[in-house]
Amino acid sequence: MENLLAVFVSIFLAELGDKTQLTTIAFASKYGWKTAFLGGAILGLAAVNLIGALIGDKIGDVLPIEVIHKGAGVLFIVFGILMLLGKM
């Protein structure tokens, strides 16, 4: 249960104020909160995170956790640079 709480808190804090939340705000202003939340945000985020969980599970079987952490850090930096350059 402790691991589940740690994952929940990490994802919750990481998602605050990100593009997904801002997009949900925009859709809610147009379609209402129920459609934006139930129809889009929950299903869309669940699908993306399911893909991530399945890939992470398989990668965890092959690579050491240190390599995964460093790879994730590099990806965050790359995505950040691309966003700053307006490429994403």
XYZ file of N, CA and C in Angstrom:
264
model
N 0.819 -1.196 0.000
C 0.000 0.000 0.000
C 0.863 1.260 0.000
N 1.994 1.180 0.688
C 2.904 2.329 0.747
C 3.446 2.673 -0.639
N 3.757 1.637 -1.434
C 4.251 1.862 -2.793
C 3.184 2.525 -3.657
N 1.938 2.094 -3.514
C 0.834 2.678 -4.276
C 0.683 4.157 -3.934
N 0.765 4.495 -2.666
C 0.658 5.892 -2.245
C 1.815 6.715 -2.804
N 3.010 6.165 -2.794
C 4.173 6.881 -3.334
C 4.013 7.148 -4.824
N 3.521 6.158 -5.574
C 3.291 6.344 -7.012
C 2.205 7.394 -7.237
N 1.101 7.304 -6.469
C 0.009 8.273 -6.606
C 0.497 9.697 -6.354
N 1.187 9.916 -5.244
C 1.652 11.264 -4.899
C 2.630 11.778 -5.952
N 3.533 10.932 -6.417
C 4.508 11.349 -7.434
C 3.824 11.778 -8.721
N 2.888 10.966 -9.189
C 2.187 11.296 -10.439
C 1.296 12.513 -10.242
N 0.600 12.590 -9.116
C -0.268 13.736 -8.839
C 0.527 15.037 -8.881
N 1.659 15.080 -8.196
C 2.472 16.299 -8.167
C 3.091 16.601 -9.526
N 3.484 15.562 -10.257
C 4.090 15.770 -11.575
C 3.078 16.321 -12.572
N 1.815 15.975 -12.408
C 0.788 16.384 -13.367
C 0.192 17.762 -13.072
N 0.391 18.288 -11.880
C -0.165 19.604 -11.544
C 0.413 20.680 -12.462
N -0.465 21.385 -13.135
C -0.037 22.507 -13.975
C 0.634 22.112 -15.279
N 0.596 20.846 -15.648
C 1.233 20.459 -16.906
C 0.273 20.652 -18.076
N 0.733 20.295 -19.256
C -0.077 20.493 -20.463
C -1.383 19.714 -20.409
N -1.372 18.543 -19.797
C -2.593 17.750 -19.706
C -3.657 18.485 -18.892
N -3.254 19.053 -17.773
C -4.215 19.766 -16.936
C -4.726 21.012 -17.646
N -3.856 21.727 -18.304
C -4.275 22.930 -19.032
C -5.202 22.579 -20.193
N -4.931 21.479 -20.860
C -5.805 21.019 -21.942
C -7.175 20.634 -21.392
N -7.190 19.960 -20.251
C -8.460 19.588 -19.620
C -9.261 20.840 -19.252
N -8.594 21.862 -18.760
C -9.272 23.123 -18.444
C -9.912 23.705 -19.703
N -9.169 23.706 -20.783
C -9.683 24.262 -22.038
C -10.897 23.471 -22.534
N -10.809 22.145 -22.504
C -11.937 21.328 -22.956
C -13.142 21.475 -22.027
N -12.894 21.573 -20.728
C -13.998 21.735 -19.778
C -14.732 23.050 -20.009
N -14.008 24.083 -20.390
C -14.666 25.363 -20.645
C -15.560 25.293 -21.885
N -15.255 24.372 -22.775
C -16.043 24.238 -24.004
C -17.123 23.166 -23.894
N -16.793 22.012 -23.302
C -17.700 20.859 -23.299
C -18.287 20.535 -21.924
N -17.853 21.221 -20.883
C -18.303 20.919 -19.530
C -17.350 19.970 -18.832
N -17.391 20.024 -17.510
C -16.410 19.263 -16.739
C -16.608 17.756 -16.857
N -17.845 17.290 -16.966
C -18.070 15.844 -17.026
C -17.457 15.228 -18.277
N -17.688 15.860 -19.409
C -17.123 15.335 -20.660
C -15.609 15.422 -20.645
N -15.087 16.558 -20.211
C -13.630 16.738 -20.191
C -12.963 15.765 -19.224
N -13.563 15.592 -18.062
C -12.952 14.739 -17.043
C -13.173 13.259 -17.316
N -14.434 12.871 -17.449
C -14.747 11.449 -17.609
C -14.393 10.925 -18.989
N -14.798 11.656 -20.010
C -14.619 11.173 -21.370
C -13.214 11.337 -21.904
N -12.547 12.372 -21.481
C -11.240 12.652 -22.056
C -10.082 12.439 -21.110
N -10.083 13.171 -20.002
C -8.918 13.166 -19.127
C -8.649 11.788 -18.522
N -9.672 11.167 -17.971
C -9.460 9.868 -17.327
C -9.057 8.813 -18.351
N -9.817 8.712 -19.427
C -9.522 7.675 -20.415
C -8.194 7.928 -21.129
N -7.946 9.176 -21.503
C -6.701 9.493 -22.203
C -5.486 9.262 -21.327
N -5.537 9.767 -20.104
C -4.395 9.605 -19.206
C -4.208 8.143 -18.808
N -5.317 7.434 -18.609
C -5.209 6.011 -18.273
C -4.552 5.227 -19.405
N -4.923 5.519 -20.645
C -4.337 4.802 -21.792
C -2.841 5.070 -21.901
N -2.451 6.327 -21.765
C -1.032 6.686 -21.855
C -0.243 6.035 -20.717
N -0.795 6.073 -19.509
C -0.085 5.498 -18.371
C -0.067 3.976 -18.414
N -1.086 3.357 -19.006
C -1.052 1.904 -19.185
C 0.108 1.521 -20.092
N 0.274 2.255 -21.177
C 1.401 1.995 -22.079
C 2.720 2.150 -21.327
N 2.831 3.233 -20.560
C 4.054 3.454 -19.781
C 4.310 2.356 -18.766
N 3.255 1.906 -18.091
C 3.410 0.854 -17.084
C 3.835 -0.462 -17.728
N 3.233 -0.805 -18.862
C 3.591 -2.054 -19.548
C 5.036 -2.017 -20.043
N 5.421 -0.881 -20.631
C 6.808 -0.747 -21.109
C 7.773 -0.765 -19.930
N 7.427 -0.026 -18.860
C 8.287 0.014 -17.679
C 8.469 -1.351 -17.044
N 7.413 -2.126 -17.016
C 7.484 -3.468 -16.457
C 8.470 -4.331 -17.243
N 8.421 -4.233 -18.561
C 9.327 -5.026 -19.406
C 10.766 -4.508 -19.326
N 10.918 -3.182 -19.326
C 12.267 -2.614 -19.230
C 12.904 -2.985 -17.893
N 12.080 -2.985 -16.825
C 12.591 -3.341 -15.501
C 13.124 -4.759 -15.427
N 12.655 -5.616 -16.295
C 13.148 -6.995 -16.331
C 14.510 -7.098 -17.022
N 14.860 -6.082 -17.815
C 16.058 -6.169 -18.649
C 17.181 -5.241 -18.178
N 16.824 -4.049 -17.696
C 17.824 -3.048 -17.341
C 17.866 -2.794 -15.836
N 19.040 -2.454 -15.317
C 19.134 -2.060 -13.907
C 18.408 -0.724 -13.674
N 17.881 -0.541 -12.468
C 17.110 0.653 -12.141
C 17.916 1.940 -12.336
N 19.227 1.891 -12.097
C 20.068 3.082 -12.278
C 20.051 3.546 -13.731
N 20.105 2.605 -14.650
C 20.078 2.929 -16.081
C 18.719 3.521 -16.459
N 17.659 2.960 -15.908
C 16.316 3.475 -16.182
C 16.181 4.905 -15.668
N 16.650 5.168 -14.449
C 16.579 6.525 -13.886
C 17.376 7.520 -14.728
N 18.576 7.146 -15.129
C 19.393 8.053 -15.946
C 18.757 8.282 -17.311
N 18.200 7.231 -17.904
C 17.518 7.367 -19.192
C 16.314 8.285 -19.088
N 15.547 8.139 -18.009
C 14.387 9.013 -17.801
C 14.831 10.456 -17.634
N 15.917 10.668 -16.906
C 16.444 12.021 -16.728
C 16.864 12.646 -18.042
N 17.538 11.880 -18.870
C 17.949 12.376 -20.189
C 16.730 12.721 -21.035
N 15.711 11.864 -21.007
C 14.491 12.150 -21.780
C 13.804 13.426 -21.297
N 13.744 13.638 -19.980
C 13.156 14.867 -19.455
C 13.915 16.092 -19.963
N 15.234 16.010 -19.959
C 16.053 17.132 -20.440
C 15.816 17.364 -21.926
N 15.808 16.302 -22.712
C 15.577 16.425 -24.157
C 14.208 17.039 -24.433
N 13.164 16.524 -23.760
C 11.819 17.075 -23.960
C 11.753 18.538 -23.529
N 12.421 18.882 -22.433
C 12.452 20.264 -21.965
C 13.097 21.191 -22.991
N 14.213 20.769 -23.554
C 14.889 21.566 -24.580
C 14.003 21.720 -25.808
N 13.390 20.629 -26.240
C 12.491 20.703 -27.403
C 11.315 21.640 -27.138
N 10.796 21.620 -25.918
C 9.690 22.531 -25.591
C 10.165 23.979 -25.602
N 11.348 24.227 -25.055
C 11.888 25.597 -25.057
C 12.113 26.107 -26.480
N 12.481 25.208 -27.367
C 12.722 25.585 -28.765
C 11.439 25.612 -29.594
N 10.309 25.287 -28.967
C 9.030 25.300 -29.659
C 8.841 24.132 -30.610
N 9.567 23.064 -30.401
C 9.459 21.880 -31.260
C 8.427 20.879 -30.756
N 7.881 21.118 -29.587
C 6.856 20.223 -29.019
C 5.662 21.029 -28.585
